[in-house]
Coordinates of C-alpha atoms in Angstrom, one line a residue:
X1 CA -66.7 -71.2 45.5
X2 CA -64.7 -72.1 42.4
X3 CA -65.2 -69.8 39.4
X4 CA -65.2 -71.6 36.1
X5 CA -63.7 -71.6 33.7
X6 CA -60.5 -69.8 34.7
X7 CA -58.9 -67.8 31.9
X8 CA -56.0 -69.4 30.1
X9 CA -54.9 -67.3 27.2
X10 CA -54.7 -69.2 23.9
X11 CA -55.0 -72.9 23.3
X12 CA -56.9 -74.9 25.9
X13 CA -59.4 -77.7 26.3
X14 CA -62.7 -77.0 28.0
X15 CA -64.2 -79.9 30.0
X16 CA -67.9 -79.6 30.5
X17 CA -68.9 -81.0 33.8
X18 CA -72.2 -82.8 33.9
X19 CA -71.8 -83.8 37.5
X20 CA -69.5 -86.7 37.2
X21 CA -66.9 -87.0 40.0
X22 CA -64.3 -87.7 37.3
X23 CA -64.8 -84.4 35.4
X24 CA -61.8 -82.8 37.0
X25 CA -59.8 -85.9 36.6
X26 CA -60.1 -85.5 32.8
X27 CA -58.6 -82.1 33.1
X28 CA -55.9 -83.5 35.4
X29 CA -54.9 -86.1 32.9
X30 CA -54.8 -83.6 30.1
X31 CA -52.6 -81.4 32.2
X32 CA -50.2 -84.3 32.7
X33 CA -49.8 -84.2 29.0
X34 CA -48.9 -80.5 29.1
X35 CA -52.4 -79.6 27.8
X36 CA -54.1 -76.6 29.5
X37 CA -57.5 -77.8 30.6
X38 CA -60.3 -76.0 32.6
X39 CA -63.7 -77.2 33.8
X40 CA -67.0 -75.4 33.6
X41 CA -70.5 -76.7 34.7
X42 CA -72.9 -77.4 31.8
X43 CA -75.1 -74.7 33.3
X44 CA -72.5 -72.1 32.2
X45 CA -71.8 -73.3 28.7
X46 CA -74.2 -70.7 27.3
X47 CA -71.9 -67.9 28.4
X48 CA -68.7 -69.5 27.2
X49 CA -67.0 -68.4 23.9
X50 CA -66.2 -71.9 22.5
X51 CA -64.1 -70.4 19.8
X52 CA -61.4 -69.7 22.4
X53 CA -60.9 -73.4 23.0
X54 CA -59.0 -75.9 20.9
X55 CA -61.3 -78.8 22.0
X56 CA -64.2 -79.6 24.2
X57 CA -64.8 -82.7 26.3
X58 CA -68.2 -83.7 27.6
X59 CA -67.8 -85.5 31.0
X60 CA -69.5 -88.3 32.7
X61 CA -72.4 -87.9 35.1
X62 CA -74.3 -89.7 37.8
X63 CA -77.5 -88.8 35.8
X64 CA -79.2 -90.9 33.1
X65 CA -79.3 -89.4 29.6
X66 CA -82.9 -90.7 29.4
X67 CA -83.9 -88.3 32.3
X68 CA -81.7 -85.4 31.2
X69 CA -83.3 -82.0 31.7
X70 CA -83.5 -79.4 28.9
X71 CA -80.5 -77.5 30.2
X72 CA -78.3 -80.6 29.8
X73 CA -79.5 -81.2 26.3
X74 CA -79.1 -77.5 25.3
X75 CA -75.5 -77.3 26.6
X76 CA -74.5 -80.3 24.4
X77 CA -76.4 -79.0 21.4
X78 CA -74.5 -75.7 21.7
X79 CA -71.2 -77.5 21.8
X80 CA -72.1 -79.7 18.9
X81 CA -73.5 -76.7 17.0
X82 CA -70.0 -75.0 17.0
X83 CA -68.6 -75.2 13.5
X84 CA -65.0 -76.1 14.2
X85 CA -64.1 -77.3 17.7
X86 CA -63.3 -81.0 18.0
X87 CA -65.4 -82.8 20.7
X88 CA -64.8 -85.9 22.8
X89 CA -67.8 -87.3 24.8
X90 CA -66.9 -89.5 27.8
X91 CA -69.5 -92.0 29.3
X92 CA -72.5 -89.8 29.9
X93 CA -71.1 -87.5 27.2
X94 CA -70.9 -90.4 24.8
X95 CA -74.6 -91.3 25.4
X96 CA -75.7 -87.6 25.3
X97 CA -74.1 -87.0 21.9
X98 CA -75.5 -90.2 20.5
X99 CA -79.0 -89.3 21.7
X100 CA -78.9 -85.7 20.3
X101 CA -77.7 -86.9 16.9
X102 CA -80.4 -89.4 16.5
X103 CA -79.1 -92.6 18.2
X104 CA -80.9 -94.7 20.8
X105 CA -79.9 -95.0 24.4
X106 CA -81.4 -97.7 26.6
X107 CA -81.4 -98.7 30.3
X108 CA -80.4 -102.0 31.7
X109 CA -77.1 -102.6 29.9
X110 CA -74.7 -101.4 32.6
X111 CA -71.0 -102.3 32.9
X112 CA -68.9 -101.6 36.0
X113 CA -65.3 -102.0 36.7
X114 CA -62.6 -103.5 34.4
X115 CA -64.0 -104.5 31.0
X116 CA -62.2 -105.6 27.8
X117 CA -62.9 -103.6 24.7
X118 CA -62.1 -104.7 21.1
X119 CA -61.3 -102.3 18.3
X120 CA -63.4 -102.9 15.2
X121 CA -62.0 -100.1 13.1
X122 CA -58.6 -98.5 13.2
X123 CA -58.5 -94.7 13.9
X124 CA -55.9 -92.2 15.0
X125 CA -57.8 -91.8 18.3
X126 CA -56.6 -95.3 19.1
X127 CA -53.0 -95.0 17.9
X128 CA -50.8 -97.1 20.3
X129 CA -53.7 -99.4 21.3
X130 CA -53.7 -103.1 20.8
X131 CA -56.6 -104.9 19.2
X132 CA -58.0 -105.5 22.7
X133 CA -57.4 -103.4 25.8
X134 CA -58.8 -103.2 29.3
X135 CA -60.8 -100.1 30.2
X136 CA -62.8 -98.8 33.2
X137 CA -66.6 -98.8 32.8
X138 CA -69.2 -97.2 35.1
X139 CA -72.5 -96.8 33.3
X140 CA -76.1 -98.0 33.7
X141 CA -77.4 -97.0 30.2
X142 CA -75.8 -97.7 26.8
X143 CA -76.0 -96.7 23.2
X144 CA -78.1 -99.5 21.6
X145 CA -78.3 -97.8 18.2
X146 CA -75.6 -95.5 17.0
X147 CA -76.5 -92.1 15.4
X148 CA -77.0 -92.2 11.6
X149 CA -73.7 -91.7 9.7
X150 CA -71.6 -92.6 12.8
X151 CA -68.9 -95.3 12.7
X152 CA -68.4 -97.7 15.6
X153 CA -64.7 -97.9 16.5
X154 CA -64.9 -100.3 19.4
X155 CA -67.2 -102.6 21.3
X156 CA -67.0 -104.1 24.8
X157 CA -66.7 -107.8 25.6
X158 CA -70.4 -107.6 26.3
X159 CA -71.2 -106.3 22.8
X160 CA -71.9 -102.7 24.0
X161 CA -70.8 -99.8 21.7
X162 CA -67.6 -98.5 23.3
X163 CA -66.5 -95.8 20.9
X164 CA -67.9 -93.8 18.0
X165 CA -66.6 -91.4 15.4
X166 CA -69.1 -88.9 13.9
X167 CA -68.3 -86.3 11.2
X168 CA -70.4 -83.2 11.4
X169 CA -69.7 -81.1 8.4
X170 CA -65.9 -80.7 8.5
X171 CA -65.6 -81.4 12.2
X172 CA -65.0 -84.7 13.9
X173 CA -66.7 -85.8 17.1
X174 CA -65.4 -88.8 19.1
X175 CA -67.3 -90.5 21.9
X176 CA -66.2 -93.3 24.3
X177 CA -68.4 -95.2 26.7
X178 CA -65.4 -95.9 29.1
X179 CA -63.4 -93.6 31.3
X180 CA -60.0 -92.9 29.6
X181 CA -59.1 -90.5 32.5
X182 CA -59.1 -93.3 35.1
X183 CA -55.8 -95.1 35.6
X184 CA -57.5 -98.5 35.4
X185 CA -58.0 -97.8 31.7
X186 CA -54.6 -99.1 30.6
X187 CA -54.2 -97.0 27.5
X188 CA -56.5 -94.1 28.6
X189 CA -53.7 -91.5 28.8
X190 CA -52.6 -92.4 25.3
X191 CA -56.1 -91.9 24.0
X192 CA -56.3 -88.5 25.5
X193 CA -52.9 -87.7 24.1
X194 CA -54.1 -88.8 20.6
X195 CA -57.2 -86.6 21.0
X196 CA -55.1 -83.5 22.0
X197 CA -52.8 -84.2 19.1
X198 CA -55.7 -84.4 16.7
X199 CA -57.2 -81.2 18.1
X200 CA -53.8 -79.4 17.7
X201 CA -53.7 -78.2 21.3
X202 CA -50.6 -76.3 22.4
X203 CA -48.6 -78.1 25.1
X204 CA -47.9 -75.3 27.5
X205 CA -49.2 -76.5 30.9
X206 CA -45.8 -76.6 32.7
X207 CA -44.8 -75.6 36.2
X208 CA -43.7 -72.1 35.3
X209 CA -47.0 -71.5 33.6
X210 CA -49.4 -72.7 36.3
X211 CA -47.1 -71.0 39.0
X212 CA -47.8 -67.7 37.2
X213 CA -51.5 -68.4 37.5
X214 CA -51.2 -68.7 41.3
X215 CA -49.3 -65.4 41.4
X216 CA -51.9 -63.6 39.3
X217 CA -54.5 -64.9 41.7
X218 CA -52.7 -63.2 44.7
X219 CA -51.7 -60.0 42.8
X220 CA -55.4 -59.0 42.9
X221 CA -54.9 -58.2 46.6
X222 CA -51.8 -56.1 46.4
X223 CA -53.8 -52.9 46.6
X224 CA -55.6 -54.0 49.8
X225 CA -54.0 -52.4 52.8
X226 CA -53.3 -54.0 56.1
X227 CA -52.1 -57.4 57.3
X228 CA -53.1 -60.6 55.4
X229 CA -54.0 -63.7 57.5
X230 CA -53.0 -67.1 56.1
X231 CA -54.4 -70.2 57.6
X232 CA -51.7 -72.9 58.0
X233 CA -52.0 -76.5 59.3
X234 CA -48.6 -78.0 58.2
X235 CA -50.0 -79.6 55.1
X236 CA -48.4 -78.9 51.8
X237 CA -51.5 -77.0 50.5
X238 CA -51.7 -74.4 53.3
X239 CA -48.0 -74.1 53.5
X240 CA -47.6 -73.4 49.8
X241 CA -50.5 -70.9 49.8
X242 CA -48.8 -69.1 52.7
X243 CA -45.4 -69.1 51.1
X244 CA -46.9 -67.8 47.8
X245 CA -48.7 -65.1 49.7
X246 CA -45.5 -64.1 51.5
X247 CA -43.7 -63.9 48.2
X248 CA -46.4 -61.8 46.5
X249 CA -47.7 -59.8 49.3
X250 CA -44.6 -59.5 51.5
X251 CA -44.1 -59.6 55.3
X252 CA -47.6 -58.4 56.1
X253 CA -48.7 -62.0 55.7
X254 CA -49.4 -63.5 59.2
X255 CA -49.5 -67.3 59.2
X256 CA -52.0 -68.6 61.8
X257 CA -52.3 -72.2 63.1
X258 CA -55.4 -73.2 65.0
X259 CA -55.0 -76.2 67.3
X260 CA -58.4 -77.8 67.2
X261 CA -57.3 -80.9 69.1
X262 CA -57.7 -83.0 66.0
X263 CA -54.1 -83.3 64.9
X264 CA -52.0 -86.4 64.9
X265 CA -49.7 -87.3 67.8
X266 CA -47.1 -84.6 68.3
X267 CA -48.0 -82.9 65.1
X268 CA -48.6 -79.3 66.3
X269 CA -45.1 -79.0 67.9
X270 CA -43.4 -80.6 64.9
X271 CA -45.3 -78.4 62.4
X272 CA -44.6 -75.2 64.3
X273 CA -40.9 -76.0 64.3
X274 CA -40.8 -76.7 60.6
X275 CA -42.9 -73.7 59.6
X276 CA -40.5 -71.5 61.5
X277 CA -37.6 -73.0 59.6
X278 CA -39.5 -72.2 56.4
X279 CA -39.8 -68.6 57.4
X280 CA -43.5 -68.9 58.2
X281 CA -43.4 -68.9 62.0
X282 CA -47.1 -69.0 62.9
X283 CA -49.3 -67.5 65.5
X284 CA -50.6 -70.6 67.4
X285 CA -54.1 -70.6 68.9
X286 CA -55.0 -73.3 71.4
X287 CA -58.7 -73.9 70.7
X288 CA -58.9 -77.6 71.5
X289 CA -61.7 -77.3 74.1
X290 CA -63.8 -75.0 71.8
X291 CA -63.8 -77.6 69.0
X292 CA -64.0 -80.8 71.0
X293 CA -66.9 -79.7 73.2
X294 CA -68.9 -78.9 70.0
X295 CA -68.1 -82.2 68.4
X296 CA -68.8 -84.4 71.4
X297 CA -71.7 -86.7 70.7
X298 CA -72.1 -85.7 67.0
X299 CA -72.5 -88.8 64.8
X300 CA -73.0 -87.3 61.4
X301 CA -69.7 -86.5 59.6
X302 CA -71.2 -83.8 57.5
X303 CA -72.5 -82.1 60.6
X304 CA -69.0 -82.4 62.1
X305 CA -67.5 -80.8 59.1
X306 CA -70.0 -78.0 59.2
X307 CA -69.3 -77.4 62.9
X308 CA -65.5 -77.4 62.3
X309 CA -65.9 -74.9 59.4
X310 CA -68.2 -72.7 61.5
X311 CA -65.8 -72.7 64.5
X312 CA -62.8 -72.0 62.2
X313 CA -64.6 -69.1 60.8
X314 CA -65.4 -67.7 64.2
X315 CA -61.8 -68.1 65.4
X316 CA -60.4 -66.5 62.2
X317 CA -63.0 -63.7 62.4
X318 CA -61.6 -62.8 65.7
X319 CA -58.1 -63.0 64.4
X320 CA -58.9 -60.9 61.4
X321 CA -60.5 -58.2 63.5
X322 CA -57.6 -58.2 66.0
X323 CA -55.1 -57.9 63.1
X324 CA -57.1 -55.4 61.2
X325 CA -57.0 -57.7 58.1
X326 CA -59.3 -57.8 55.2
X327 CA -57.7 -60.6 53.1
X328 CA -57.8 -64.3 54.2
X329 CA -55.6 -66.9 52.5
X330 CA -56.4 -70.7 52.5
X331 CA -55.0 -73.7 50.6
X332 CA -58.1 -74.9 48.8
X333 CA -57.2 -77.1 45.8
X334 CA -59.2 -78.6 43.0
X335 CA -59.8 -82.0 44.7
X336 CA -61.2 -80.2 47.7
X337 CA -63.7 -78.5 45.5
X338 CA -64.5 -81.7 43.5
X339 CA -65.5 -83.7 46.6
X340 CA -67.6 -80.8 47.8
X341 CA -69.5 -80.6 44.6
X342 CA -68.0 -77.2 44.1
X343 CA -68.5 -76.9 40.4
X344 CA -72.2 -76.6 41.1
X345 CA -73.4 -79.8 39.5
X346 CA -71.5 -82.8 41.0
X347 CA -73.1 -84.8 43.8
X348 CA -71.5 -83.7 47.0
X349 CA -69.4 -86.6 48.4
X350 CA -68.0 -84.8 51.3
X351 CA -67.9 -81.1 52.1
X352 CA -64.4 -79.7 52.6
X353 CA -64.1 -77.3 55.5
X354 CA -62.3 -74.8 53.3
X355 CA -65.1 -74.9 50.7
X356 CA -68.5 -75.9 51.9
X357 CA -67.8 -75.5 55.6
X358 CA -66.7 -71.8 55.5
X359 CA -69.9 -69.9 56.2
X360 CA -71.2 -67.4 53.6
X361 CA -71.0 -64.6 56.1
X362 CA -67.3 -65.0 56.4
X363 CA -66.8 -64.8 52.6
X364 CA -69.1 -61.8 52.5
X365 CA -67.2 -60.0 55.3
X366 CA -63.6 -60.7 54.0
X367 CA -61.7 -61.2 50.8
X368 CA -61.0 -65.0 50.7
X369 CA -58.0 -65.8 48.4
X370 CA -57.4 -69.3 47.2
X371 CA -54.3 -69.2 45.0
X372 CA -54.2 -73.0 44.6
X373 CA -57.9 -73.6 43.8
X374 CA -57.1 -74.6 40.2
X375 CA -54.2 -77.0 41.0
X376 CA -54.0 -80.6 41.8
X377 CA -51.9 -82.1 44.6
X378 CA -48.9 -83.0 42.5
X379 CA -49.0 -79.5 40.9
X380 CA -49.0 -77.9 44.3
X381 CA -45.9 -80.0 45.2
X382 CA -44.2 -78.8 42.1
X383 CA -44.9 -75.2 43.1
X384 CA -43.6 -76.0 46.6
X385 CA -40.3 -77.1 45.1
X386 CA -40.2 -74.0 42.9
X387 CA -40.6 -71.8 46.1
X388 CA -38.0 -73.8 48.0
X389 CA -40.5 -75.1 50.5
X390 CA -38.7 -77.7 52.7
X391 CA -39.2 -81.3 51.8
X392 CA -40.8 -81.9 55.2
X393 CA -43.9 -80.3 53.8
X394 CA -43.6 -81.5 50.2
X395 CA -43.4 -85.1 51.2
X396 CA -46.1 -85.0 54.0
X397 CA -49.0 -87.3 53.5
X398 CA -52.3 -85.5 52.9
X399 CA -54.3 -84.9 56.0
X400 CA -57.9 -83.7 56.0
X401 CA -58.7 -80.2 57.2
X402 CA -61.1 -81.5 59.8
X403 CA -58.3 -83.7 61.0
X404 CA -59.0 -86.9 63.0
X405 CA -62.7 -85.9 63.3
X406 CA -63.4 -87.6 59.9
X407 CA -61.6 -90.8 61.0
X408 CA -63.9 -91.3 63.9
X409 CA -67.0 -93.1 62.6
X410 CA -70.3 -93.0 64.4
X411 CA -70.8 -91.0 67.6
X412 CA -67.8 -88.7 68.2
X413 CA -66.2 -89.2 71.7
X414 CA -62.9 -88.0 73.1
X415 CA -61.9 -91.6 73.9
X416 CA -62.5 -92.7 70.3
X417 CA -60.4 -89.7 69.1
X418 CA -57.5 -90.8 71.3
X419 CA -57.7 -94.4 70.1
X420 CA -57.7 -93.1 66.5
X421 CA -54.7 -90.8 67.3
X422 CA -52.6 -93.5 69.0
X423 CA -53.5 -96.2 66.4
X424 CA -52.6 -93.9 63.5
X425 CA -49.2 -93.2 65.2
X426 CA -48.6 -96.9 65.4
X427 CA -49.4 -97.4 61.7
X428 CA -46.9 -94.6 60.8
X429 CA -44.2 -95.9 63.1
X430 CA -44.4 -99.5 61.7
X431 CA -44.3 -98.3 58.1
X432 CA -41.5 -95.9 58.8
X433 CA -39.5 -98.8 60.5
X434 CA -39.8 -100.8 57.3
X435 CA -39.1 -97.9 54.9
X436 CA -42.7 -97.8 53.5
X437 CA -44.2 -94.6 54.9
X438 CA -42.8 -92.4 52.1
X439 CA -43.9 -94.9 49.4
X440 CA -47.7 -94.7 50.1
X441 CA -50.1 -91.8 49.6
X442 CA -51.8 -92.1 53.0
X443 CA -51.7 -94.4 56.0
X444 CA -53.9 -94.1 59.0
X445 CA -56.4 -95.8 61.4
X446 CA -60.1 -95.4 61.8
X447 CA -62.3 -96.2 64.8
X448 CA -66.1 -96.6 64.8
X449 CA -68.8 -97.7 67.2
X450 CA -68.4 -101.5 66.5
X451 CA -67.2 -103.6 69.3
X452 CA -65.5 -107.0 69.4
X453 CA -65.2 -109.5 72.2
X454 CA -61.5 -110.3 73.0
X455 CA -59.3 -111.7 75.7
X456 CA -56.8 -109.5 77.5
X457 CA -55.0 -110.5 80.7
X458 CA -56.8 -113.8 80.7
X459 CA -60.1 -112.0 81.0
X460 CA -63.0 -111.3 78.6
X461 CA -62.9 -107.8 77.2
X462 CA -65.2 -106.0 74.8
X463 CA -63.2 -103.5 72.9
X464 CA -63.2 -101.3 69.8
X465 CA -62.5 -102.4 66.2
X466 CA -59.7 -100.4 64.5
X467 CA -59.6 -100.3 60.7
X468 CA -56.2 -99.6 59.1
X469 CA -56.3 -97.8 55.8
X470 CA -53.2 -97.5 53.6
X471 CA -53.6 -96.4 50.0
X472 CA -51.5 -95.6 46.9
X473 CA -52.5 -92.7 44.7
X474 CA -51.1 -89.8 42.7
X475 CA -53.8 -87.2 43.0
X476 CA -56.5 -88.4 45.5
X477 CA -59.0 -88.7 42.7
X478 CA -58.6 -92.5 42.5
X479 CA -56.7 -94.8 44.9
X480 CA -55.7 -98.4 45.3
X481 CA -55.3 -100.1 48.7
X482 CA -51.6 -100.8 49.4
X483 CA -50.7 -104.5 49.4
X484 CA -49.0 -104.6 52.7
X485 CA -47.0 -107.8 53.4
X486 CA -48.8 -110.0 55.9
X487 CA -45.8 -110.0 58.3
X488 CA -46.0 -106.2 58.5
X489 CA -49.7 -106.2 58.8
X490 CA -49.4 -108.6 61.7
X491 CA -46.9 -106.3 63.3
X492 CA -49.3 -103.3 63.0
X493 CA -52.2 -105.4 64.5
X494 CA -50.1 -106.6 67.4
X495 CA -48.7 -103.2 68.3
X496 CA -52.1 -101.5 68.2
X497 CA -53.8 -104.1 70.4
X498 CA -50.9 -104.2 72.7
X499 CA -50.6 -100.4 73.1
X500 CA -54.3 -99.6 73.3
X501 CA -56.1 -101.4 76.1
X502 CA -59.7 -101.1 74.7
X503 CA -58.9 -102.3 71.2
X504 CA -59.6 -106.0 70.6
X505 CA -59.7 -106.2 66.8
X506 CA -57.7 -104.7 63.9
X507 CA -59.0 -104.9 60.3
X508 CA -57.4 -103.8 57.0
X509 CA -59.4 -101.9 54.4
X510 CA -59.1 -103.4 50.9
X511 CA -61.5 -101.3 48.8
X512 CA -60.3 -99.0 46.0
X513 CA -61.5 -95.5 45.3
X514 CA -64.0 -95.7 43.7
X515 CA -66.3 -97.2 44.8
X516 CA -65.0 -96.1 48.3
X517 CA -63.4 -92.8 49.3
X518 CA -60.0 -92.6 50.9
X519 CA -61.3 -91.1 54.2
X520 CA -64.2 -92.9 55.9
X521 CA -66.5 -89.9 56.2

C-alpha cells in the first residue's frame, strides 16, 4: 500500500486527499510545472510537519461538506491554523474552508461538466486569464454565503461563487469551486502555476530528481541476500521497474513473465523477444489453464481481479521459494493506486491486481518493492528513456495487469475472451494501417453478454455486440474518446464482423473519463 507522503527534501507542495479521484491529478499537474508535490490522506495530516511544505492544497471529495465527519474538519482546521503556509482549496476543499471560516454551504446548487466563470476581481492567482474562461465543475453543494472578510474573485455563469481569497493574519488562502487540475479547465494549469509562484515553491521536479527517488526506493534492498524476482508483462511499468532493479541490484534480478492466457494476440512471443533484446530475458511460466479455469463463469469484475491477484501471488510464491528470493519487484504506479483507493480515503473505482489484488499474506511473507509507486505514466516513460529501455516498451499502449479479463463484460467465458482478443487485434491492425495507432493512448475491443440479431450467409444469426474503445490521454487520469474518421470506423466494423463469425454488431464508445473509466470494468 502507498505510504504517504513520500519524503522530498526542501520545498514541496502537500496535497491533502479527501477522497476525490482527482487528488493525485493535482499533484500530477504541479509536477508538470516542475513543482515537487506529494499526497497524504486527511487522516494523516495530524502527523505531518506542515512547516516542511511550501504550500498545501485541499482536494476535492465525493463527500458532502455538510456531512463531513470531525476528522475531516479537524484536518482542515490544522492546515488553516498553520501560521505561514499558503493554502489552495479545490472543490470540496473550497467549501470546507468556507464552512470552517464562517461561510454557508448549501445543497441543491450543483454544476457538472464545462461551465463558464467570470472574474469579478483581478488577482495574481488569475494572471493570464481572460475575463471569462471555461472550467470543469463537479459539485452538488456550493458556497451560498462567503466567510466574513473574504473576497469573491470569480462567479460561475449560474451565479455560484467560483473563487475566493481570504487573508488570515499575514497568510493568504485561495479557494476555487472548479477543478484547475483537469484539462477541461482551459487555464487551469496557469492557475496552478500562479499559485506555485505565489507560494515561492522551488521548481526541481525534473527527470534526474525523480529518477533518484526510484533508485533510493530500491537501494533499501541492497543488503538483502539472494535472488530478486521481478514480475514483467511487457508493459512499460513492469519493464522499467525490472530495468531499474537490474541497475541497482545487479544480475541477481530474475525477470519472470506469467502467461495467464489473457494477453493480446501474439503478445507473449513478441514481449519475450523484446525483453531479451533489452537484457531482461525472462523466465516464462505457462499458467493459462490455472487462470482461465478459475475465471470461467465469473461475472463480477472485482472478483476476477481478486482471483487474478490471488493466482499471481500463488505462482510467484512458488517462484520465490524455488529461487530462494525474499524481494519481489512490481511496476505499481500512482494511477494504479488512485483507482484502487490506495491512499486510504478515495472510493475504490477498480482494484489493481498489483495493489488490492495482491494478498496480505504475500506482502507479509516477502519484501515487496514498488520503485515506481510515486510516478505517473509519462514520468515512467521518461525514466525508461533515461535507462535506455527500447522504444518498443516506451511507446506501448497501456495494458491492464488483469489483461483481457477486464475487457470481457458479464459472465467470463473462453469464447468471449477469444472474440475480445481477435477484435482487439483487428482494431490495432486497422489503426496501424492508417498510421493512427501510435497517436492514441489506447485502442481495444470489449465484448459483453448482449446479443444482436444479424444476417450472415443469407441466414438469421444471433451474435455478440463488440464495443470499440479508442481514447486520447496523457496520464490515464482523464481521457477523451478519439474522433475516428467514419471511413476508418466503417473499416474496423466490417473487418470485425467479417473475421469473427459470431459477432453481428460493432459499436463505438464515445464517453469521456470522467464520467466513464477507460477500461469497462
